[in-house]
Amino acid sequence: LIQMSLRALENFQTKHEKYSCIRVVLRLRLARSEFMLEVQFRSRTLQYSDLHHFHFADTRVS
């Protein structure tokens, strides 16, 4: 799970390198096999919780 999470993070960085990234938060709950990747930019926060499909929830930050 950790390897898959790191791979997801690498994929994200190469796809979105034009953005200036402020903070990346990776939360793993290994007991429940839960995964949450949160990437903060100046204008928005992207959350990613599915390891198999790259769909980022675009939650605008005011």
PDB file of N, CA and C in Angstrom, residues 2 9 16-17 20 22 26 31-32 34-35 38-39 41-47 50 52 54 56 61-62:
ATOM      1  N   ILE A   2       1.932   1.236   0.775  1.00  0.00           N
ATOM      2  CA  ILE A   2       2.826   2.402   0.819  1.00  0.00           C
ATOM      3  C   ILE A   2       3.496   2.609  -0.529  1.00  0.00           C
ATOM      4  N   LEU A   9       1.775   9.411  -5.806  1.00  0.00           N
ATOM      5  CA  LEU A   9       2.310  10.747  -5.573  1.00  0.00           C
ATOM      6  C   LEU A   9       3.259  11.150  -6.692  1.00  0.00           C
ATOM      7  N   HIS A  16       1.139  17.276 -12.768  1.00  0.00           N
ATOM      8  CA  HIS A  16       0.745  18.620 -12.358  1.00  0.00           C
ATOM      9  C   HIS A  16       1.959  19.488 -12.017  1.00  0.00           C
ATOM     10  N   GLU A  17       3.053  19.298 -12.739  1.00  0.00           N
ATOM     11  CA  GLU A  17       4.262  20.029 -12.376  1.00  0.00           C
ATOM     12  C   GLU A  17       4.149  21.526 -12.664  1.00  0.00           C
ATOM     13  N   SER A  20       2.235  25.294  -8.658  1.00  0.00           N
ATOM     14  CA  SER A  20       3.169  25.472  -7.543  1.00  0.00           C
ATOM     15  C   SER A  20       2.535  24.837  -6.309  1.00  0.00           C
ATOM     16  N   ILE A  22       2.138  23.750  -2.513  1.00  0.00           N
ATOM     17  CA  ILE A  22       2.493  24.251  -1.192  1.00  0.00           C
ATOM     18  C   ILE A  22       2.774  23.100  -0.235  1.00  0.00           C
ATOM     19  N   LEU A  26       0.013  12.918   2.948  1.00  0.00           N
ATOM     20  CA  LEU A  26      -0.323  11.538   2.621  1.00  0.00           C
ATOM     21  C   LEU A  26      -0.737  10.827   3.909  1.00  0.00           C
ATOM     22  N   ALA A  31      -4.248  -0.481   8.848  1.00  0.00           N
ATOM     23  CA  ALA A  31      -5.152  -1.479   9.415  1.00  0.00           C
ATOM     24  C   ALA A  31      -6.422  -1.600   8.571  1.00  0.00           C
ATOM     25  N   ARG A  32      -6.883  -0.465   8.053  1.00  0.00           N
ATOM     26  CA  ARG A  32      -8.104  -0.477   7.245  1.00  0.00           C
ATOM     27  C   ARG A  32      -7.796  -0.374   5.753  1.00  0.00           C
ATOM     28  N   GLU A  34      -6.721   2.178   4.209  1.00  0.00           N
ATOM     29  CA  GLU A  34      -7.244   3.445   3.729  1.00  0.00           C
ATOM     30  C   GLU A  34      -6.110   4.324   3.233  1.00  0.00           C
ATOM     31  N   PHE A  35      -6.430   5.130   2.254  1.00  0.00           N
ATOM     32  CA  PHE A  35      -5.431   5.933   1.563  1.00  0.00           C
ATOM     33  C   PHE A  35      -6.028   7.301   1.252  1.00  0.00           C
ATOM     34  N   GLU A  38      -3.543  14.310  -0.170  1.00  0.00           N
ATOM     35  CA  GLU A  38      -4.074  15.670  -0.219  1.00  0.00           C
ATOM     36  C   GLU A  38      -2.963  16.592  -0.691  1.00  0.00           C
ATOM     37  N   VAL A  39      -3.232  17.349  -1.751  1.00  0.00           N
ATOM     38  CA  VAL A  39      -2.227  18.242  -2.308  1.00  0.00           C
ATOM     39  C   VAL A  39      -2.778  19.657  -2.266  1.00  0.00           C
ATOM     40  N   PHE A  41      -2.553  23.668  -3.064  1.00  0.00           N
ATOM     41  CA  PHE A  41      -2.005  24.745  -3.876  1.00  0.00           C
ATOM     42  C   PHE A  41      -2.478  26.067  -3.291  1.00  0.00           C
ATOM     43  N   ARG A  42      -2.046  27.155  -3.888  1.00  0.00           N
ATOM     44  CA  ARG A  42      -2.491  28.456  -3.381  1.00  0.00           C
ATOM     45  C   ARG A  42      -3.987  28.643  -3.572  1.00  0.00           C
ATOM     46  N   SER A  43      -4.528  28.129  -4.659  1.00  0.00           N
ATOM     47  CA  SER A  43      -5.928  28.416  -4.982  1.00  0.00           C
ATOM     48  C   SER A  43      -6.871  27.259  -4.669  1.00  0.00           C
ATOM     49  N   ARG A  44      -6.343  26.063  -4.494  1.00  0.00           N
ATOM     50  CA  ARG A  44      -7.244  24.934  -4.286  1.00  0.00           C
ATOM     51  C   ARG A  44      -6.527  23.772  -3.623  1.00  0.00           C
ATOM     52  N   THR A  45      -7.321  22.849  -3.137  1.00  0.00           N
ATOM     53  CA  THR A  45      -6.821  21.625  -2.526  1.00  0.00           C
ATOM     54  C   THR A  45      -7.364  20.438  -3.312  1.00  0.00           C
ATOM     55  N   LEU A  46      -6.490  19.531  -3.697  1.00  0.00           N
ATOM     56  CA  LEU A  46      -6.915  18.328  -4.403  1.00  0.00           C
ATOM     57  C   LEU A  46      -6.813  17.148  -3.450  1.00  0.00           C
ATOM     58  N   GLN A  47      -7.867  16.340  -3.418  1.00  0.00           N
ATOM     59  CA  GLN A  47      -7.860  15.145  -2.589  1.00  0.00           C
ATOM     60  C   GLN A  47      -8.009  13.919  -3.469  1.00  0.00           C
ATOM     61  N   ASP A  50      -8.538   7.179  -4.257  1.00  0.00           N
ATOM     62  CA  ASP A  50      -8.687   5.923  -4.985  1.00  0.00           C
ATOM     63  C   ASP A  50      -7.363   5.583  -5.656  1.00  0.00           C
ATOM     64  N   HIS A  52      -6.734   3.260  -7.769  1.00  0.00           N
ATOM     65  CA  HIS A  52      -6.819   2.657  -9.098  1.00  0.00           C
ATOM     66  C   HIS A  52      -7.239   3.660 -10.174  1.00  0.00           C
ATOM     67  N   PHE A  54      -7.356   7.808 -11.210  1.00  0.00           N
ATOM     68  CA  PHE A  54      -6.876   9.129 -10.828  1.00  0.00           C
ATOM     69  C   PHE A  54      -7.972  10.165 -11.018  1.00  0.00           C
ATOM     70  N   PHE A  56      -9.316  13.395  -9.061  1.00  0.00           N
ATOM     71  CA  PHE A  56      -9.070  14.279  -7.932  1.00  0.00           C
ATOM     72  C   PHE A  56     -10.320  15.096  -7.649  1.00  0.00           C
ATOM     73  N   VAL A  61     -10.638  26.463  -2.353  1.00  0.00           N
ATOM     74  CA  VAL A  61     -10.317  27.084  -1.072  1.00  0.00           C
ATOM     75  C   VAL A  61     -10.477  28.589  -1.241  1.00  0.00           C
ATOM     76  N   SER A  62     -11.309  29.201  -0.407  1.00  0.00           N
ATOM     77  CA  SER A  62     -11.545  30.636  -0.561  1.00  0.00           C
ATOM     78  C   SER A  62     -10.436  31.440   0.121  1.00  0.00           C
TER      79      SER A  62
END
